[in-house]
XYZ file of N, CA and C in Angstrom:
492
model
N 94.802 129.638 68.551
C 93.944 129.779 69.638
C 94.947 129.729 71.075
N 94.530 130.249 71.665
C 94.823 131.102 73.220
C 95.750 130.781 73.806
N 96.934 130.695 75.236
C 96.563 130.377 75.453
C 95.919 129.518 76.765
N 94.989 130.256 77.034
C 94.110 130.508 77.771
C 93.119 129.433 77.706
N 92.427 129.188 76.488
C 91.848 127.858 75.709
C 92.382 126.226 75.371
N 94.463 126.936 75.624
C 94.811 125.567 75.923
C 94.739 125.085 76.802
N 95.197 126.216 78.314
C 95.410 125.810 79.156
C 93.966 124.661 80.086
N 93.151 125.418 79.542
C 91.526 124.615 79.736
C 91.305 124.026 79.589
N 92.015 122.778 77.728
C 91.738 121.937 77.413
C 92.543 120.215 77.834
N 93.553 121.304 78.607
C 94.725 120.318 79.537
C 94.454 120.076 81.068
N 93.911 119.819 82.041
C 93.256 120.448 82.518
C 92.628 118.514 83.464
N 92.890 118.291 83.416
C 92.222 117.038 84.172
C 91.214 116.810 85.276
N 90.172 115.996 84.930
C 89.076 116.001 85.648
C 89.691 114.928 87.219
N 88.451 115.340 88.148
C 88.700 115.398 89.205
C 89.253 112.973 89.229
N 88.250 112.455 88.113
C 88.424 111.540 88.222
C 89.712 110.955 87.880
N 90.066 111.678 86.356
C 90.955 111.706 85.888
C 92.400 111.359 86.806
N 92.075 112.454 87.371
C 93.370 112.903 88.749
C 93.828 111.581 89.460
N 92.397 111.008 89.986
C 92.566 110.097 90.695
C 92.491 108.747 90.657
N 92.744 108.865 89.360
C 93.031 107.235 88.512
C 94.240 107.481 88.397
N 95.285 108.701 88.389
C 96.390 108.796 88.208
C 97.381 108.470 89.275
N 96.910 109.106 90.973
C 97.157 108.620 91.759
C 97.020 107.241 92.330
N 96.003 106.271 91.810
C 95.915 104.982 91.811
C 96.658 104.493 91.126
N 96.675 104.881 89.892
C 98.330 104.058 89.042
C 99.226 104.171 89.843
N 99.528 104.886 90.813
C 100.955 105.541 91.234
C 101.337 104.554 92.175
N 100.080 104.294 92.630
C 100.374 103.887 93.996
C 100.089 101.813 93.806
N 99.986 101.731 92.584
C 99.347 100.384 92.435
C 101.258 100.384 91.527
N 101.637 101.166 90.854
C 103.102 100.750 90.214
C 104.556 100.952 91.673
N 103.620 101.656 92.821
C 104.375 101.794 93.611
C 104.746 100.306 94.084
N 103.031 99.327 94.356
C 103.109 98.394 95.408
C 104.048 97.096 94.282
N 104.077 97.793 93.289
C 104.990 96.666 91.764
C 106.638 96.468 92.566
N 106.517 97.919 92.364
C 107.881 97.591 92.926
C 108.594 97.309 94.369
N 107.419 98.016 95.523
C 107.309 97.025 96.839
C 107.937 95.705 97.298
N 106.833 94.711 95.837
C 106.173 93.341 95.812
C 107.995 93.105 95.472
N 107.736 93.276 94.390
C 108.743 92.551 93.271
C 110.700 92.939 94.275
N 110.706 94.058 95.250
C 111.752 93.741 96.460
C 111.557 93.176 97.324
N 110.671 92.504 97.967
C 110.456 92.089 98.388
C 110.465 90.601 97.865
N 110.392 90.376 97.301
C 110.719 88.846 96.479
C 111.877 88.602 96.259
N 113.035 89.313 96.281
C 114.344 89.251 95.854
C 114.757 89.041 97.075
N 114.062 89.872 98.367
C 114.695 89.357 99.182
C 114.548 88.161 99.927
N 113.251 87.821 99.723
C 112.415 86.529 100.276
C 113.280 85.705 99.955
N 113.323 85.841 98.127
C 114.093 84.876 97.149
C 115.508 84.364 97.606
N 115.984 85.536 98.667
C 117.648 85.379 98.683
C 117.600 85.296 100.516
N 117.267 85.066 101.322
C 117.028 85.460 102.414
C 116.562 83.721 103.992
N 115.426 83.371 102.338
C 114.733 82.718 102.341
C 113.489 82.798 103.584
N 113.192 84.361 103.558
C 112.791 84.485 104.719
C 111.615 85.546 104.214
N 109.964 84.272 104.792
C 108.526 85.393 103.703
C 108.828 84.020 102.253
N 107.645 84.508 102.307
C 107.350 83.166 100.725
C 107.161 83.954 100.424
N 107.717 83.367 98.892
C 108.363 83.376 97.524
C 106.701 83.963 96.647
N 106.193 82.487 97.458
C 104.937 82.570 96.436
C 103.632 83.238 96.922
N 103.879 83.510 98.354
C 102.460 84.598 98.590
C 102.817 86.095 97.531
N 103.913 86.478 97.459
C 104.599 87.883 97.211
C 104.399 88.301 95.756
N 104.568 86.579 95.151
C 104.014 86.312 93.525
C 102.439 86.195 93.407
N 101.682 85.552 94.737
C 100.253 85.611 94.575
C 99.512 87.376 94.306
N 100.581 88.032 95.043
C 100.096 89.303 95.734
C 100.465 90.181 94.510
N 101.782 89.692 93.781
C 101.969 90.558 92.005
C 101.065 89.938 91.197
N 100.153 89.013 91.703
C 99.106 88.517 90.706
C 97.913 88.915 90.639
N 97.242 89.585 91.494
C 96.181 90.720 92.224
C 96.728 91.914 91.242
N 97.864 92.683 91.194
C 97.654 94.020 90.665
C 96.750 94.354 89.091
N 97.373 93.433 88.516
C 96.614 93.486 86.978
C 95.031 93.425 86.635
N 94.641 92.804 87.953
C 92.914 92.745 88.051
C 92.431 93.944 89.015
N 93.369 94.656 89.889
C 93.913 96.333 90.645
C 93.391 97.659 89.799
N 94.809 97.007 89.046
C 94.710 97.985 87.264
C 93.224 98.099 86.614
N 92.484 96.939 86.419
C 91.602 96.864 85.456
C 90.296 97.411 85.676
N 90.503 97.790 87.703
C 89.319 98.225 88.522
C 89.477 99.644 88.800
N 90.413 99.971 88.637
C 90.818 101.719 88.432
C 90.234 101.743 87.059
N 90.417 100.968 85.702
C 89.908 101.765 84.530
C 88.870 101.534 84.667
N 87.916 100.455 84.751
C 86.221 100.439 84.953
C 85.960 101.976 85.397
N 86.946 102.399 86.376
C 85.903 103.503 87.943
C 85.914 104.539 86.766
N 86.708 104.317 86.136
C 86.827 106.229 85.539
C 85.728 106.339 84.829
N 85.292 105.395 83.542
C 84.915 105.279 82.318
C 83.943 104.075 81.776
N 83.533 103.147 82.571
C 82.565 101.773 82.621
C 83.430 101.150 82.088
N 84.220 101.615 81.048
C 84.662 100.007 79.915
C 85.603 99.584 80.337
N 85.666 98.167 80.216
C 86.244 96.763 80.293
C 86.976 97.111 79.800
N 88.184 96.813 80.521
C 89.777 96.919 79.910
C 90.790 95.891 80.214
N 91.053 95.128 79.867
C 91.197 93.740 80.334
C 93.182 93.508 79.987
N 93.409 94.793 80.847
C 95.592 94.656 81.139
C 95.733 93.118 81.854
N 95.032 92.570 82.041
C 95.460 91.332 82.510
C 96.769 90.111 81.996
N 96.454 89.828 80.334
C 97.236 90.041 79.835
C 98.480 89.441 79.558
N 98.886 90.813 79.317
C 99.547 92.069 79.028
C 101.076 92.465 80.202
N 100.277 92.537 81.336
C 100.869 92.840 82.623
C 101.130 91.655 83.774
N 100.072 90.232 83.548
C 100.324 89.421 83.857
C 101.607 88.779 83.517
N 102.018 88.556 81.796
C 103.029 88.225 80.794
C 104.296 88.662 81.535
N 104.268 90.248 81.105
C 105.475 90.854 82.133
C 106.127 90.703 83.434
N 104.648 90.394 84.524
C 104.661 90.037 85.807
C 106.208 88.791 86.136
N 105.452 88.057 85.432
C 105.882 86.666 85.650
C 107.770 86.553 84.756
N 107.709 87.372 83.927
C 108.896 87.758 83.155
C 109.941 88.034 84.145
N 109.323 88.731 84.715
C 110.397 89.436 85.765
C 110.536 88.515 86.977
N 109.405 87.652 87.558
C 109.940 87.272 88.503
C 111.456 85.838 88.032
N 110.692 85.371 86.552
C 112.066 84.639 85.630
C 113.235 84.766 85.807
N 113.135 86.058 85.070
C 114.724 87.039 85.092
C 115.275 87.179 86.734
N 114.731 87.170 87.815
C 115.146 87.601 88.466
C 115.780 86.046 89.170
N 115.011 84.713 89.426
C 114.938 83.574 89.791
C 116.421 83.181 89.368
N 116.807 83.417 87.874
C 117.899 83.238 86.636
C 118.644 83.409 87.504
N 119.001 84.947 87.464
C 119.772 86.007 88.307
C 120.549 85.293 89.381
N 119.248 84.959 90.540
C 119.340 84.786 91.470
C 119.909 83.243 91.928
N 119.113 82.057 90.553
C 120.516 81.125 90.755
C 121.514 80.876 90.097
N 121.555 81.773 89.577
C 123.065 81.866 88.683
C 123.097 81.302 87.313
N 122.233 81.241 86.666
C 121.160 80.679 85.533
C 121.715 81.252 84.492
N 122.627 81.613 83.784
C 123.517 82.848 83.315
C 122.413 82.728 81.610
N 122.088 81.247 81.491
C 121.300 81.188 79.859
C 120.363 81.569 80.003
N 119.690 81.103 81.266
C 117.725 81.408 81.316
C 117.793 82.999 81.111
N 118.533 83.481 81.849
C 118.761 85.022 82.685
C 119.178 85.636 81.071
N 119.795 85.386 80.662
C 119.892 85.708 78.859
C 118.431 85.747 78.045
N 118.206 84.708 78.219
C 116.507 84.448 77.418
C 115.658 85.107 78.023
N 115.648 85.441 79.604
C 114.147 85.976 80.140
C 114.326 87.730 79.753
N 115.946 88.306 79.669
C 116.111 89.381 79.110
C 115.526 90.003 78.019
N 115.792 88.984 76.741
C 115.764 89.431 75.626
C 114.030 89.085 75.393
N 113.021 87.930 76.187
C 111.940 88.311 76.218
C 111.350 89.065 76.886
N 112.231 88.859 77.705
C 111.390 91.110 78.385
C 111.258 92.010 77.594
N 111.979 92.183 76.708
C 112.652 93.205 76.301
C 111.236 93.577 74.943
N 111.077 91.928 74.290
C 110.221 91.413 72.956
C 108.538 92.031 74.268
N 108.718 91.363 75.595
C 107.033 91.818 75.888
C 106.646 93.323 76.006
N 108.020 93.918 76.618
C 108.172 95.210 76.610
C 107.502 96.493 75.185
N 108.104 95.324 74.313
C 107.517 95.957 73.349
C 106.542 96.180 72.793
N 105.751 94.777 73.404
C 104.252 94.804 72.693
C 103.896 95.257 73.954
N 104.043 95.465 74.620
C 102.942 96.074 75.481
C 102.881 98.084 75.322
N 104.070 98.512 74.856
C 104.616 99.264 74.635
C 103.438 100.082 73.279
N 103.926 99.238 72.554
C 102.682 99.329 70.903
C 101.146 99.636 71.760
N 100.554 98.337 72.127
C 99.635 97.820 72.701
C 98.787 99.391 73.528
N 100.172 100.099 74.901
C 99.374 101.168 75.566
C 99.060 102.634 74.799
N 100.302 102.314 73.808
C 100.145 104.054 72.622
C 98.836 104.283 71.946
N 98.553 102.577 71.119
C 97.265 102.800 71.302
C 96.203 103.381 71.840
N 96.255 103.146 73.155
C 95.197 102.850 73.893
C 95.196 104.797 74.966
N 96.801 105.063 75.047
C 96.835 106.773 75.669
C 97.707 107.764 74.387
N 96.484 108.841 74.140
C 96.956 109.289 73.721
C 98.144 110.633 73.465
N 98.546 110.648 74.945
C 99.114 111.396 75.503
C 100.479 110.761 75.200
N 101.256 109.221 74.984
C 102.270 108.754 75.888
C 102.090 107.832 73.721
N 103.442 107.776 73.873
C 103.433 107.242 72.159
C 104.904 105.843 72.580
N 104.721 105.110 71.547
C 105.279 104.477 71.517
C 106.396 104.221 72.249
N 107.327 105.015 71.916
C 108.400 105.287 72.479
C 108.665 105.630 73.406
N 107.781 106.378 74.432
C 107.504 107.136 75.770
C 107.606 105.681 76.470
N 106.456 104.602 76.419
C 106.524 102.981 77.045
C 107.411 102.673 76.824
N 108.117 102.538 76.315
C 109.601 101.533 75.879
C 110.106 102.043 76.791
N 110.501 103.052 76.754
C 111.103 104.043 77.665
C 111.110 103.649 79.193
N 109.830 103.844 79.621
C 109.587 102.951 80.811
C 109.661 101.621 81.553
N 109.264 101.122 80.025
C 109.352 99.416 80.395
C 111.015 99.472 80.448
N 111.965 99.612 79.888
C 113.728 99.291 79.665
C 114.257 99.560 80.648
N 113.850 101.160 81.297
C 114.107 101.442 82.718
C 113.841 100.882 84.050
N 112.724 100.020 83.757
C 112.426 99.618 85.074
C 113.145 97.992 84.678
N 113.091 98.029 83.568
C 113.773 96.247 83.356
C 115.749 96.546 83.686
N 116.011 97.128 83.344
C 117.725 97.734 83.898
C 117.757 98.243 85.060
N 117.139 98.543 85.696
C 116.908 99.541 87.267
C 116.584 97.679 87.801
N 115.618 96.815 87.887
C 115.270 95.749 88.438
C 116.791 95.190 88.469
N 117.506 95.207 87.398
C 118.752 93.695 86.648
C 119.487 94.316 87.932
N 120.125 95.706 88.249
C 120.918 96.698 88.500
C 120.731 95.868 90.395
N 119.461 96.204 90.456
C 118.912 95.991 92.336
C 118.977 94.758 91.925
N 118.998 93.481 91.776
C 119.241 92.391 92.207
C 120.910 92.575 91.693
N 121.870 92.174 90.835
C 123.166 92.393 91.213
C 124.338 93.359 92.147
N 123.249 94.692 92.403
C 124.045 94.781 93.375
C 123.232 93.819 94.998
N 122.217 93.536 95.112
C 121.887 93.076 96.546
C 122.551 91.779 96.176
N 123.078 91.098 95.410
C 123.817 89.853 95.445
C 125.534 89.999 95.554
N 125.774 91.373 95.213
C 127.637 91.689 95.708
C 127.296 91.846 96.996
N 126.001 92.500 97.764
C 125.942 93.148 99.507
C 126.908 94.719 98.740
N 126.400 95.044 98.130
C 125.900 96.797 97.862
C 124.799 97.093 97.903
N 124.199 97.132 99.577
C 123.409 97.048 99.884
C 122.877 99.342 99.876
N 124.255 99.899 99.605
C 123.699 101.317 99.892
C 123.029 101.132 98.315
N 124.551 100.871 97.491
C 124.057 100.836 95.635
C 122.394 100.432 95.323
N 121.916 99.177 95.977
C 120.611 98.728 96.032
C 119.646 100.012 95.920
N 119.733 100.177 96.988
C 118.803 101.353 97.786
C 118.883 102.988 96.849
N 119.683 102.859 96.513
C 120.057 104.361 95.706
C 119.364 104.120 94.305
N 119.241 102.583 93.946
C 118.355 102.344 92.573
C 116.676 101.790 92.766
N 116.743 101.141 93.995
C 115.314 101.294 94.182
C 114.738 102.994 94.704
N 115.169 103.462 95.293
C 114.919 104.882 95.313
C 114.489 105.715 94.287
N 115.403 105.165 93.170
C 115.448 105.785 91.896
C 114.154 105.984 91.038
């Protein structure tokens, strides 16, 4: 196979590129909403339940993005809602000093990450289980590190983690 034909096979359609950009925006919103949730939980300013409600809208929006590309309906809501609730439970446990619940939440999040990675790898021909798992694991790790940095008033570290 020539280089030229390989390049042609790897070109994205406008719709695919648009979907990638929409998912990036959606994931950025996920990160920002969790940051708002952490800060609202610590300071008491802002509504944590309002933030959770916004977080739980993200899976439905993800479904709409997928549907807009090919008309198929793939319901990502169960796997993403479970993950979002797991992250919320971990944050709550860490902020309230419930080490046992935090440990259980972390264990459960890694189980969810493994399940989600297997599921998503079946749907995506470009990323295998390991690539998806790494994505979830890094997000879990960074979220824990960010909460710990905020709790210890190390806001520079928290911003570094948030920006990474």
